[in-house]
Short mmCIF file of C-alpha atoms in Angstrom, two decimals:
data_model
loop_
_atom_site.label_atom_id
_atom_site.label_comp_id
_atom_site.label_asym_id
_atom_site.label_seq_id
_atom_site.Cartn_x
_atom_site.Cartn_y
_atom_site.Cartn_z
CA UNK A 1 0.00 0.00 0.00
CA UNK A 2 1.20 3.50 -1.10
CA UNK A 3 1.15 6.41 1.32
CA UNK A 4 1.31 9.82 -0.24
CA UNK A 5 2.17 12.65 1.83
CA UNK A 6 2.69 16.23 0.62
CA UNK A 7 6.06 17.16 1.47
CA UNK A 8 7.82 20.39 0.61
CA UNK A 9 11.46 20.15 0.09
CA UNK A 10 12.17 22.83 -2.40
CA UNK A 11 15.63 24.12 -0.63
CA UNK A 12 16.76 20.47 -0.16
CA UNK A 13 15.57 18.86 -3.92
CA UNK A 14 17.40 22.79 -5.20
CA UNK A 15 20.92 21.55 -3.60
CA UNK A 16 20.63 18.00 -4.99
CA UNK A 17 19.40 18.43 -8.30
CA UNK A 18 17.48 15.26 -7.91
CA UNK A 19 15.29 14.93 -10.70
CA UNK A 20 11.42 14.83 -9.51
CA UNK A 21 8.54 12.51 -11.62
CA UNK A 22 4.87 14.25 -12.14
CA UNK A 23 2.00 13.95 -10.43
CA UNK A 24 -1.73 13.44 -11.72
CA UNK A 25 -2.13 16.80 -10.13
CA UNK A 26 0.76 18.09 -11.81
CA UNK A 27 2.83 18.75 -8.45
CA UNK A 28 6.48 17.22 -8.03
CA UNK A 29 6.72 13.74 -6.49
CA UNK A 30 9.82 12.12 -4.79
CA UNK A 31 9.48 8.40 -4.54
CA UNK A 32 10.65 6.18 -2.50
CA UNK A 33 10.61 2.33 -1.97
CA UNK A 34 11.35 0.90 1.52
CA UNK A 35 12.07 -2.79 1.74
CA UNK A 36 11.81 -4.97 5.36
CA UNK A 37 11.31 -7.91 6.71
CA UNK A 38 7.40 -7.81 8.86
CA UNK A 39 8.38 -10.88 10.54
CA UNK A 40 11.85 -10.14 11.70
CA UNK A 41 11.21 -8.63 14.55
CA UNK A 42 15.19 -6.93 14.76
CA UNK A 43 14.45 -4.86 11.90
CA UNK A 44 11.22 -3.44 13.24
CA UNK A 45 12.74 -0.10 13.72
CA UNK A 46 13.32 0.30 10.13
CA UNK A 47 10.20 -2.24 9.54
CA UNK A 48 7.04 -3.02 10.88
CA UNK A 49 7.06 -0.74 14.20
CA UNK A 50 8.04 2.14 11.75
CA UNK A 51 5.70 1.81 9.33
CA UNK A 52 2.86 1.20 11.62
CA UNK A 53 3.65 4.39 13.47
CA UNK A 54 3.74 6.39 10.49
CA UNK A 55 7.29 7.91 11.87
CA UNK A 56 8.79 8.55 8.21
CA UNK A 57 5.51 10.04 6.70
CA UNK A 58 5.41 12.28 9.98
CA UNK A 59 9.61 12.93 9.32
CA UNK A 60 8.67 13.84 5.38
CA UNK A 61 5.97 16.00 6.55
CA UNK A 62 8.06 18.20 8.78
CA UNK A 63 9.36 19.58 5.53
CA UNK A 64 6.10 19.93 4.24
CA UNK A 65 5.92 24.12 5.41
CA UNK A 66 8.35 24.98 2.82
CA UNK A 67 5.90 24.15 0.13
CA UNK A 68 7.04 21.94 -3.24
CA UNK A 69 7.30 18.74 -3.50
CA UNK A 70 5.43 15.21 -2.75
CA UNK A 71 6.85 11.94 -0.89
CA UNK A 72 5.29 8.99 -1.98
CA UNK A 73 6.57 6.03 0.17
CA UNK A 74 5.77 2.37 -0.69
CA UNK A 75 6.63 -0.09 1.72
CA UNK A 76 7.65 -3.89 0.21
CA UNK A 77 7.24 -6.78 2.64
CA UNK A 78 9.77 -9.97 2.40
CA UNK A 79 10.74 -12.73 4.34
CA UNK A 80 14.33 -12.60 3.97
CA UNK A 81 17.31 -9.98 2.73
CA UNK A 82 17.67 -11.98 -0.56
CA UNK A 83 14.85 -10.75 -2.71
CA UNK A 84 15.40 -7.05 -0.86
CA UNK A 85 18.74 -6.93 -2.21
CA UNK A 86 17.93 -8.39 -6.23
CA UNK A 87 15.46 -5.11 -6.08
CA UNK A 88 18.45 -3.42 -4.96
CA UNK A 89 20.46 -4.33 -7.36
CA UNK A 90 17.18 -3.54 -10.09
CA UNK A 91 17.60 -0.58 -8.63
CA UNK A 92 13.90 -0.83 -7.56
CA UNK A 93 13.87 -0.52 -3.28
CA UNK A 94 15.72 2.72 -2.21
CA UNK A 95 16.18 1.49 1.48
CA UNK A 96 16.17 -2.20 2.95
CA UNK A 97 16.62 -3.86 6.30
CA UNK A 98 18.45 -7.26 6.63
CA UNK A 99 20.59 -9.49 8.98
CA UNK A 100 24.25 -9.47 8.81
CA UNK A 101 24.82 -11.92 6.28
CA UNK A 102 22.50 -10.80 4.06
CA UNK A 103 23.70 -7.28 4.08
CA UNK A 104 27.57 -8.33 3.22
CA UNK A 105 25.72 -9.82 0.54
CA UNK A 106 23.98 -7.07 -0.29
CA UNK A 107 27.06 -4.77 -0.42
CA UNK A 108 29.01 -6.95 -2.61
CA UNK A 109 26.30 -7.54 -5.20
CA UNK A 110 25.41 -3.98 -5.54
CA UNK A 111 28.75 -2.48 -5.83
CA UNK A 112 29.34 -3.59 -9.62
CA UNK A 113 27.13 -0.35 -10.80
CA UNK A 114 27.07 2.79 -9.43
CA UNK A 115 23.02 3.14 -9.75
CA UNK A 116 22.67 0.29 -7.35
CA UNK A 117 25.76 0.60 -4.86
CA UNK A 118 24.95 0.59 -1.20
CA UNK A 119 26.15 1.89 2.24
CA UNK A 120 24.98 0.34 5.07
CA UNK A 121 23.97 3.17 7.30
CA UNK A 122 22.50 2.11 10.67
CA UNK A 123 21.71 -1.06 12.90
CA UNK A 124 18.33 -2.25 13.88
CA UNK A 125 18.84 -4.74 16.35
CA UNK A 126 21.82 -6.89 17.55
CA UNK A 127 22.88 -9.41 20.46
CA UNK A 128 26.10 -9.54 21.77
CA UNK A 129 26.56 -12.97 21.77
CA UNK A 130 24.49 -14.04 19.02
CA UNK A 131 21.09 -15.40 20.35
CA UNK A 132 19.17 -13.97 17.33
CA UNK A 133 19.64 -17.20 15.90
CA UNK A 134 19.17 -20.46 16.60
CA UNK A 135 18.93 -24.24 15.36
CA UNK A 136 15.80 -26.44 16.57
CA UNK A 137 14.26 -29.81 15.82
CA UNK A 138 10.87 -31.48 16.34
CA UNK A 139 9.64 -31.59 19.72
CA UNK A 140 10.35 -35.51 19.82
CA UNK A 141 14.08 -35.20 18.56
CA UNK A 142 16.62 -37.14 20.02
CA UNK A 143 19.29 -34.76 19.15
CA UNK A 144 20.84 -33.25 22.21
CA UNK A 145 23.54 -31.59 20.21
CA UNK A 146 24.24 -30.64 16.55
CA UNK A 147 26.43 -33.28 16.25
CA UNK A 148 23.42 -35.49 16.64
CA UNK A 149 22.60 -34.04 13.33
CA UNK A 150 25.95 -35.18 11.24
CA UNK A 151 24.20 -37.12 7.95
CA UNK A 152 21.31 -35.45 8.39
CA UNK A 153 19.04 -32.51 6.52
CA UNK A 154 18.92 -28.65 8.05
CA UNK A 155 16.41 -26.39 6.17
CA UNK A 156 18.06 -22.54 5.98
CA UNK A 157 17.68 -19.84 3.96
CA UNK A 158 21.41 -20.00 2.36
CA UNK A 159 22.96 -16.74 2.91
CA UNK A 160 20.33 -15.72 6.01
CA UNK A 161 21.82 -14.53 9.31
CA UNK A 162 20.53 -18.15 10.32
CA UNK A 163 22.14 -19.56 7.33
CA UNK A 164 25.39 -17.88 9.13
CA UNK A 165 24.88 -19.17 12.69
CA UNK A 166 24.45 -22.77 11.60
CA UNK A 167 27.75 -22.69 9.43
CA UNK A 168 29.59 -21.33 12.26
CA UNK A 169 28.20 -23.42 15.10
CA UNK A 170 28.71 -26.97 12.85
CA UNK A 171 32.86 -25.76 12.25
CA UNK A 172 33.08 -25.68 15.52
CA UNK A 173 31.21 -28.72 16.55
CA UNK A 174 33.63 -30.48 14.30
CA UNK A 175 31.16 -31.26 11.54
CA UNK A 176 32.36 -30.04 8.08
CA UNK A 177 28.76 -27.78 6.77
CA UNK A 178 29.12 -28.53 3.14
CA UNK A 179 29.47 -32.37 3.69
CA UNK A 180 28.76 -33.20 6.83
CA UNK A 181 24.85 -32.52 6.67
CA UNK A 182 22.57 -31.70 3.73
CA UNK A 183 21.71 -27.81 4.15
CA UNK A 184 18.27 -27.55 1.85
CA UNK A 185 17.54 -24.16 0.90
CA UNK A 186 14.26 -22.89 1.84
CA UNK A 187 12.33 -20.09 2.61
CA UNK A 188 11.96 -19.60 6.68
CA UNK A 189 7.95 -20.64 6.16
CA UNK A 190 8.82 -23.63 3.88
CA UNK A 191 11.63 -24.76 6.17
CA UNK A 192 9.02 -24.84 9.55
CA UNK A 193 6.46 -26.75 7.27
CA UNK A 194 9.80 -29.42 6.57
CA UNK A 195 10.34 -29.73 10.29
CA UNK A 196 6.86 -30.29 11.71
CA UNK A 197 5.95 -33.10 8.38
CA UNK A 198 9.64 -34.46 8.95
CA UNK A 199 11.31 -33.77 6.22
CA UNK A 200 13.90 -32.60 7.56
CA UNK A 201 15.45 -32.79 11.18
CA UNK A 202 16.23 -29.55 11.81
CA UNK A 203 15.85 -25.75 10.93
CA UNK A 204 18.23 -22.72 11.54
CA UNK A 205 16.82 -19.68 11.29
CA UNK A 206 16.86 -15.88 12.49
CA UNK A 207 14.16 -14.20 14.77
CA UNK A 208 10.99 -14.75 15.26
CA UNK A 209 11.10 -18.04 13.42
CA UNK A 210 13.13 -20.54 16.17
CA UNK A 211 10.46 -18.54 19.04
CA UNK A 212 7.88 -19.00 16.73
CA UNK A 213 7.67 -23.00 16.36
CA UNK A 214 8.66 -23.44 19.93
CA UNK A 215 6.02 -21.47 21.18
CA UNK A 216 3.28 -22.97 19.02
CA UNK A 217 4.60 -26.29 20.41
CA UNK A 218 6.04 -27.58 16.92
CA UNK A 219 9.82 -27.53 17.93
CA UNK A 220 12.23 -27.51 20.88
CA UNK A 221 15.62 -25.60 21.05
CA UNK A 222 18.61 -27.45 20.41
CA UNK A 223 21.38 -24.83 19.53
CA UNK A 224 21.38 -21.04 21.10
CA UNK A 225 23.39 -19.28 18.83
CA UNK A 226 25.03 -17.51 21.71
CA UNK A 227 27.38 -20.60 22.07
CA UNK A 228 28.98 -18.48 19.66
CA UNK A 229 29.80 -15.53 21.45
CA UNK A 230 30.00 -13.69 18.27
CA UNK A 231 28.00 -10.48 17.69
CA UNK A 232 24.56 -11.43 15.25
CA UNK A 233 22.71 -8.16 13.85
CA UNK A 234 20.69 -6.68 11.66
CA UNK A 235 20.72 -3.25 9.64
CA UNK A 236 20.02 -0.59 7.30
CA UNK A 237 21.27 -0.08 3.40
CA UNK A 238 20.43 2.89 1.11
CA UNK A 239 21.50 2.95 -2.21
CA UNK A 240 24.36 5.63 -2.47
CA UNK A 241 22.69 7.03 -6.25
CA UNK A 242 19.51 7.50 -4.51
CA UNK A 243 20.42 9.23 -1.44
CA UNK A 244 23.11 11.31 -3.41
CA UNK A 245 19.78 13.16 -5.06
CA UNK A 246 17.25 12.96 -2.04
CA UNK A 247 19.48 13.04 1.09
CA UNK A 248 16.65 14.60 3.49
CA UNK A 249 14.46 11.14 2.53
CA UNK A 250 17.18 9.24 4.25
CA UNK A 251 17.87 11.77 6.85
CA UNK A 252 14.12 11.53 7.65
CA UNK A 253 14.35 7.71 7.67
CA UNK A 254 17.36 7.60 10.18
CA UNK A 255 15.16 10.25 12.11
CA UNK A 256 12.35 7.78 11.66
CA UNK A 257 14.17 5.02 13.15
CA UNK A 258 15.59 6.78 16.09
CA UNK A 259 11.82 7.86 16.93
CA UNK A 260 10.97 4.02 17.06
CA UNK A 261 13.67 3.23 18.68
CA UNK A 262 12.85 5.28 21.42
CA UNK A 263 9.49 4.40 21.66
CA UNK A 264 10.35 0.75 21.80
CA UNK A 265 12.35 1.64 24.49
CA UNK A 266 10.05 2.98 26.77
CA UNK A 267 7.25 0.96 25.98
CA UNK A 268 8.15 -2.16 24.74
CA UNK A 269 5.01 -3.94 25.63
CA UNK A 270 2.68 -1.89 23.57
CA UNK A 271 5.26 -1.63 20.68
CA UNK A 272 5.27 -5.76 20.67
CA UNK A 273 1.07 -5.08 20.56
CA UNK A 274 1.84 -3.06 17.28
CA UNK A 275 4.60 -5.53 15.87
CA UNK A 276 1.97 -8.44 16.78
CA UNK A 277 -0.78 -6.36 14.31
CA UNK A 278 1.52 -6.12 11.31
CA UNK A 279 3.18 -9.04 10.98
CA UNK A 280 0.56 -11.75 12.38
CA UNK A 281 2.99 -12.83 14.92
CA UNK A 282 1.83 -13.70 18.66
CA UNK A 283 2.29 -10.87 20.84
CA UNK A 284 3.82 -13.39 23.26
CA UNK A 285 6.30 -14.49 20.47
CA UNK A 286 7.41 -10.31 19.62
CA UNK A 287 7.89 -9.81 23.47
CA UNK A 288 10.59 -12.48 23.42
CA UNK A 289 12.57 -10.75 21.52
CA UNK A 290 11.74 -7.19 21.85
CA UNK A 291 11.15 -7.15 25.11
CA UNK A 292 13.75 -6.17 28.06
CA UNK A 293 16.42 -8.69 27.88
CA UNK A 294 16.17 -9.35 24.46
CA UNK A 295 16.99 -7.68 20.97
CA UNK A 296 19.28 -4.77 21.49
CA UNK A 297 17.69 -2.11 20.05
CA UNK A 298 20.45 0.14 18.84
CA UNK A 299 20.90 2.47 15.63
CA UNK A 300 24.81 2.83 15.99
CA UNK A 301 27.80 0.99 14.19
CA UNK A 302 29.92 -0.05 17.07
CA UNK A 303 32.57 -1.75 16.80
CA UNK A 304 32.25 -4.70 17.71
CA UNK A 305 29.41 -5.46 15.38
CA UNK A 306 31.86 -3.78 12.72
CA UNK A 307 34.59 -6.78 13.22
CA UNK A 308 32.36 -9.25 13.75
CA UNK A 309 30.92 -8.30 10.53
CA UNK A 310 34.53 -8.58 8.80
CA UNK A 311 35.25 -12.33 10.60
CA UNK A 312 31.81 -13.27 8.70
CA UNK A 313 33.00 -12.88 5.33
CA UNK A 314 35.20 -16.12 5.43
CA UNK A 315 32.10 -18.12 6.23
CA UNK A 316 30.21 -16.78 4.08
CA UNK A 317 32.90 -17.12 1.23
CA UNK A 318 32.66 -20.61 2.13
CA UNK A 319 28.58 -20.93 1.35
CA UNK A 320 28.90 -19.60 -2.21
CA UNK A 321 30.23 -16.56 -4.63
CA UNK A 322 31.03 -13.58 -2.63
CA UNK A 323 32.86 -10.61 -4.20
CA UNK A 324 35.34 -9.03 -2.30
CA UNK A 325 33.71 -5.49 -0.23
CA UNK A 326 35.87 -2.80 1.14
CA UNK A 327 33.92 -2.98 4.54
CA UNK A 328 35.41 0.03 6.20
CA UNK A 329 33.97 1.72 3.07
CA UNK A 330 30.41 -0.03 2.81
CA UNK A 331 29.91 1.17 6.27
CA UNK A 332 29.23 4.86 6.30
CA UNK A 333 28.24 6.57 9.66
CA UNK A 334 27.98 9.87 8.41
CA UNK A 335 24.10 10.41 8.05
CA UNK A 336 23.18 8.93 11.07
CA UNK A 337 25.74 10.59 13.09
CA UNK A 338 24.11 13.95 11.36
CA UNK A 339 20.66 12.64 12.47
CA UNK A 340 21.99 12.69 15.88
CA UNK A 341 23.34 16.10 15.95
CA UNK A 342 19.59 17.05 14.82
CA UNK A 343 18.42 15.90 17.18
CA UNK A 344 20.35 17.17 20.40
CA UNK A 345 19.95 15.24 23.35
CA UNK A 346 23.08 11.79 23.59
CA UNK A 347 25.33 12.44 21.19
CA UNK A 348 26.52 9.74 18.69
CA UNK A 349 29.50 8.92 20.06
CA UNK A 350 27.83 8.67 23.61
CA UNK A 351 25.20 6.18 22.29
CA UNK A 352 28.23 3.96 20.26
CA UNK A 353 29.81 3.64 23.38
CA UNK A 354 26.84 2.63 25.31
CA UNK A 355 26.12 -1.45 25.41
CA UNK A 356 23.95 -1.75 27.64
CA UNK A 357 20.16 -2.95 26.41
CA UNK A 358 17.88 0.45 26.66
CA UNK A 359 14.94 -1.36 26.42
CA UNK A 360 13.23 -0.63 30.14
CA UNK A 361 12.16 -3.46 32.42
CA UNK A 362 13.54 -7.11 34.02
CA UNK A 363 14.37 -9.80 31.51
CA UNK A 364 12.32 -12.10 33.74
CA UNK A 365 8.76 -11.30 33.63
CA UNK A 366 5.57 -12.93 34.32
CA UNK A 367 2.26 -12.04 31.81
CA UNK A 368 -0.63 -12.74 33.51
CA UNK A 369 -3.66 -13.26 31.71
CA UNK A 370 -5.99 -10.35 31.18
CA UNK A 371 -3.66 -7.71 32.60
CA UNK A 372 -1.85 -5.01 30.48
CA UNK A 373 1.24 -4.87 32.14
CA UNK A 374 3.69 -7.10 32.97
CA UNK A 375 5.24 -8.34 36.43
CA UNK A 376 9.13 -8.38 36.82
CA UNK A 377 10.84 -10.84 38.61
CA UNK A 378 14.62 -9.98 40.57
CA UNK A 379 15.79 -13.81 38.99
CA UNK A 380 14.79 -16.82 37.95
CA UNK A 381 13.31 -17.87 41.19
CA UNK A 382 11.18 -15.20 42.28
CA UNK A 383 9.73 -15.44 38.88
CA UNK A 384 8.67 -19.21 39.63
CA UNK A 385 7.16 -18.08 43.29
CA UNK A 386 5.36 -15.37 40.71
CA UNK A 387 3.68 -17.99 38.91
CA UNK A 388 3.05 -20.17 41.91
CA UNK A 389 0.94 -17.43 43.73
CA UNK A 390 -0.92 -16.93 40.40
CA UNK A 391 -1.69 -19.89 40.02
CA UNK A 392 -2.84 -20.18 43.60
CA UNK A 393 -5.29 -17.37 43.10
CA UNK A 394 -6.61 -18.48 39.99
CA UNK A 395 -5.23 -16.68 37.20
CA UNK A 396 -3.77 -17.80 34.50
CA UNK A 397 -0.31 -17.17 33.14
CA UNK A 398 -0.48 -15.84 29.97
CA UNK A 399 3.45 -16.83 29.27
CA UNK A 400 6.61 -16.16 31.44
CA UNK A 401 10.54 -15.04 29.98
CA UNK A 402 13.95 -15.72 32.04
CA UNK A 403 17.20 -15.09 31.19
CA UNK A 404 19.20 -18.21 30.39
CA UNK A 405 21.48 -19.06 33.54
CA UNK A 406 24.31 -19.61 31.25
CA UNK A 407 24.54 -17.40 27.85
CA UNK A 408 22.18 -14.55 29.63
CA UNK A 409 19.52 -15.66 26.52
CA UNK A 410 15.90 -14.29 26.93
CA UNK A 411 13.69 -17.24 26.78
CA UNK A 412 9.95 -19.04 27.42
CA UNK A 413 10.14 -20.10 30.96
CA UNK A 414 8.25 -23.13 30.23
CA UNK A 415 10.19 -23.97 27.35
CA UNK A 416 13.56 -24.13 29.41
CA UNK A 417 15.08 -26.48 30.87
CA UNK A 418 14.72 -26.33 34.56
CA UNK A 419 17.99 -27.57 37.52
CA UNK A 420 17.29 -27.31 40.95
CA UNK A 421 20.44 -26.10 42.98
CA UNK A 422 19.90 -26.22 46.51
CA UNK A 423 17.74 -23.40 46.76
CA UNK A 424 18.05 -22.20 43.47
CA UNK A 425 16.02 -22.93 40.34
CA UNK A 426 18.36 -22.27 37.08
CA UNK A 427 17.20 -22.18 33.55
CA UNK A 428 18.60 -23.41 30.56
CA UNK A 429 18.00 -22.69 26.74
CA UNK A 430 19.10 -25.95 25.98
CA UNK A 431 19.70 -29.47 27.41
CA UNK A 432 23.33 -29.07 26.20
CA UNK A 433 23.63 -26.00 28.54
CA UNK A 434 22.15 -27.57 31.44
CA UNK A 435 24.47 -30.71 30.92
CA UNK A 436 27.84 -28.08 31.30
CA UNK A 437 26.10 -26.73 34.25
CA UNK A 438 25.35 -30.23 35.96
CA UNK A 439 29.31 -30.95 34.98
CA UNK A 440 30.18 -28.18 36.94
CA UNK A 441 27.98 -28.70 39.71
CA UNK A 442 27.20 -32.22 40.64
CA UNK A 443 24.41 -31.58 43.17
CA UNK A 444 22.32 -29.63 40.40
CA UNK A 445 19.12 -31.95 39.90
CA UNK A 446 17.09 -31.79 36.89
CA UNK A 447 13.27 -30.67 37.34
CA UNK A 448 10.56 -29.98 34.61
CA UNK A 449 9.05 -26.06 35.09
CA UNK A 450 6.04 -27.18 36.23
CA UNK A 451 7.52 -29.11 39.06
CA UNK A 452 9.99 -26.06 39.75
CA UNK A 453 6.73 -23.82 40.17
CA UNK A 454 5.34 -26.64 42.68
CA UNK A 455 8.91 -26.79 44.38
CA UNK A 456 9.71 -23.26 45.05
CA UNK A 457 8.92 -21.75 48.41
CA UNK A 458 6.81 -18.85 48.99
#
């Protein structure tokens, strides 16, 4: 769907020279075509929270008072970075959200013509450790590990952030990830069709997918990509020909994306209502992610994403044709920093700095049924007396999160898997994780959540 809004930008389109198409009416129209992902909920920022909130209309329009020209902004819905970056390269989407794979892809097909070259401008979302993506298997897998999976099929999106994770955590599992399993290449829908009619015995995938099938009961977690400790993100291209002629569209997009990041900040809840509504996503499944604890919402290039970003390119080299990319010149700070100084307020080299997770709130919650907010727990534990006293009165628990007592991962408490440590309960993302843990700690018994919640004492 197309949104017009009648922008003036007569000083800006002046300095540019960008050329302008014709209207029915006969005004000026600047056009532009914004790809993203609805169902990856790290790229809501520049995706589905944006859009819904109407931030880059409301951006365009602040230019409106000079009088001239008209924005017309369609917004094109994928399910991966792939197809995004072939209407890149067609010259045909003018800005486009994808993971980190995806976007070295995308800077190494455009480059080859100047019309279609890209800079990768901002972040969306990242994790520091890389729980954005994950591997999991039907519910009544055997697999404990992924090197339960040697011989057999993985469905991926080749060249997906997912795609990346699984390559990564199967080198250093030992298992070789052109030979040692058979990676098919599907679409993140096909693939979770695959798993639950068993044709294949696992998926890796990037947010909201792995979430997704767990929640809905049709997989369990095997790998949490934060084994990796290796930065996973996703992020914001522009085409350098396009932004050349209309730089206020993308300094009103970066604007954009700061004003939902902020607002997903502060009210994170009622932003994962809104994600929920465009993308047909569970509210319950959004929260995981972009809810305190989880995604990092974060617009800057920090370093560390920057390097992890240059370590990915020999993995990915190793999945298919990759042209070489000058990195340190695909990544170009410049506009955003500028949208920052607009702004006032943290400056840009405050916010790089800054790792912490902004979004407000405890990583362990409890959702009660029927309530609108919320209630935080202090750790794992209290959160299980939380649910016991609902319970005990009645009400029913619309889903709980903890943090992972291992890799610090933001998952369903009643998808974890539960140890009982003297007077500690201790979740895990996986079985694998809890197995290190019971190494460690001998006395650690295993409990299921429901007998955790019955355990714990008031």
């Amino acid at each position: 769907m197309k949104r017009l809004i009648a922008v003036a930008a007569a000083a800006a389109l002046a300095l540019t020279g960008c050329s302008l198409e014709q209207t029915a009416a006969g005004g000026d129209t600047v056009r532009v075509v914004v790809g993203y992902q609805s169902k990856t909920i790290n790229t809501v920022t520049a995706g589905t929270l944006l859009r819904a909130q109407g931030y880059l209309e409301q951006r365009l329009k602040q230019i409106t008072d000079a009088g001239g020209a008209t924005y017309e902004v369609e917004w094109q819905d994928y399910d991966t970075g792939a197809p995004i970056t072939a209407q890149m390269v067609a010259e045909k989407i003018d800005i486009g959200s994808m993971g980190d794979y995806p976007l070295l892809i995308n800077g190494s097909r455009t480059q080859a013509n100047e019309r279609s070259r890209t800079d990768f401008v901002s972040v969306t979302g990242y994790n520091p450790k890389g729980a954005l993506n994950m591997v999991v298997v039907p519910p009544d897998s055997r697999a404990t590990t992924l090197t339960d999976l040697r011989g057999q099929k993985i469905s991926a999106s080749v060249g997906s952030a997912g795609h990346g994770t699984l390559v990564q955590a199967l080198t250093r599992a030992g298992v070789d990830p052109g030979t040692g399993v058979e990676v098919l290449n599907q679409q993140p829908q096909v693939g979770a069709s695959a798993l639950e009619s068993g044709q294949v015995a696992a998926l890796s995938q990037f947010v909201a997918w792995p979430g997704l099938l767990v929640f809905q009961d049709k997989a369990k977690l095997l790998y949490d990509g934060a084994e990796l400790n290796v930065p996973t993100f996703h992020g914001v291209v522009a085409r350098q020909d396009y932004t050349k002629q209309h730089p206020e569209v993308l300094d009103a997009f970066l604007q954009a994306q700061l004003d939902a990041t902020e607002f997903l900040h502060g009210k994170p809840l009622e932003a994962a209502k809104i994600v929920a509504d465009g993308s047909g996503l569970p509210q319950e499944v959004v929260y995981l992610y972009n809810g305190p604890g989880g995604t990092s919402f974060d617009t800057t290039l920090k370093p560390s994403l920057i390097a992890a970003f240059k370590d990915d390119v020999r993995y990915l080299k190793s999945i298919g044709d990759f042209a070489e990319l000058d990195i340190d010149g695909f990544v170009d700070d410049a506009a955003l920093r500028k949208a920052f100084a607009e702004r006032g307020g943290t400056t840009y080299d405050a916010a790089l700095a800054d790792n912490a997770n902004a979004t407000t709130g405890s990583g362990n919650e409890v959702w009660v049924d029927g309530q609108q907010q919320t209630r935080p727990a202090a750790d794992p534990t209290e959160l299980l007396r939380i649910v016991k006293q609902a319970r005990a009165q009645g009400s029913t628990v619309r889903t709980a999160y903890v943090l992972d007592a291992e890799l610090g991962t933001r998952w369903f408490a009643n998808e974890s898997v539960w140890l009982r440590d003297g007077d500690r309960f201790l979740p895990f993302t996986t079985e694998a994780a809890a197995q290190r843990y019971r190494a460690a700690h001998p006395g650690a018994a295993p409990v299921s959540y429901d007998q955790a919640v019955q355990e714990v004492r008031a």
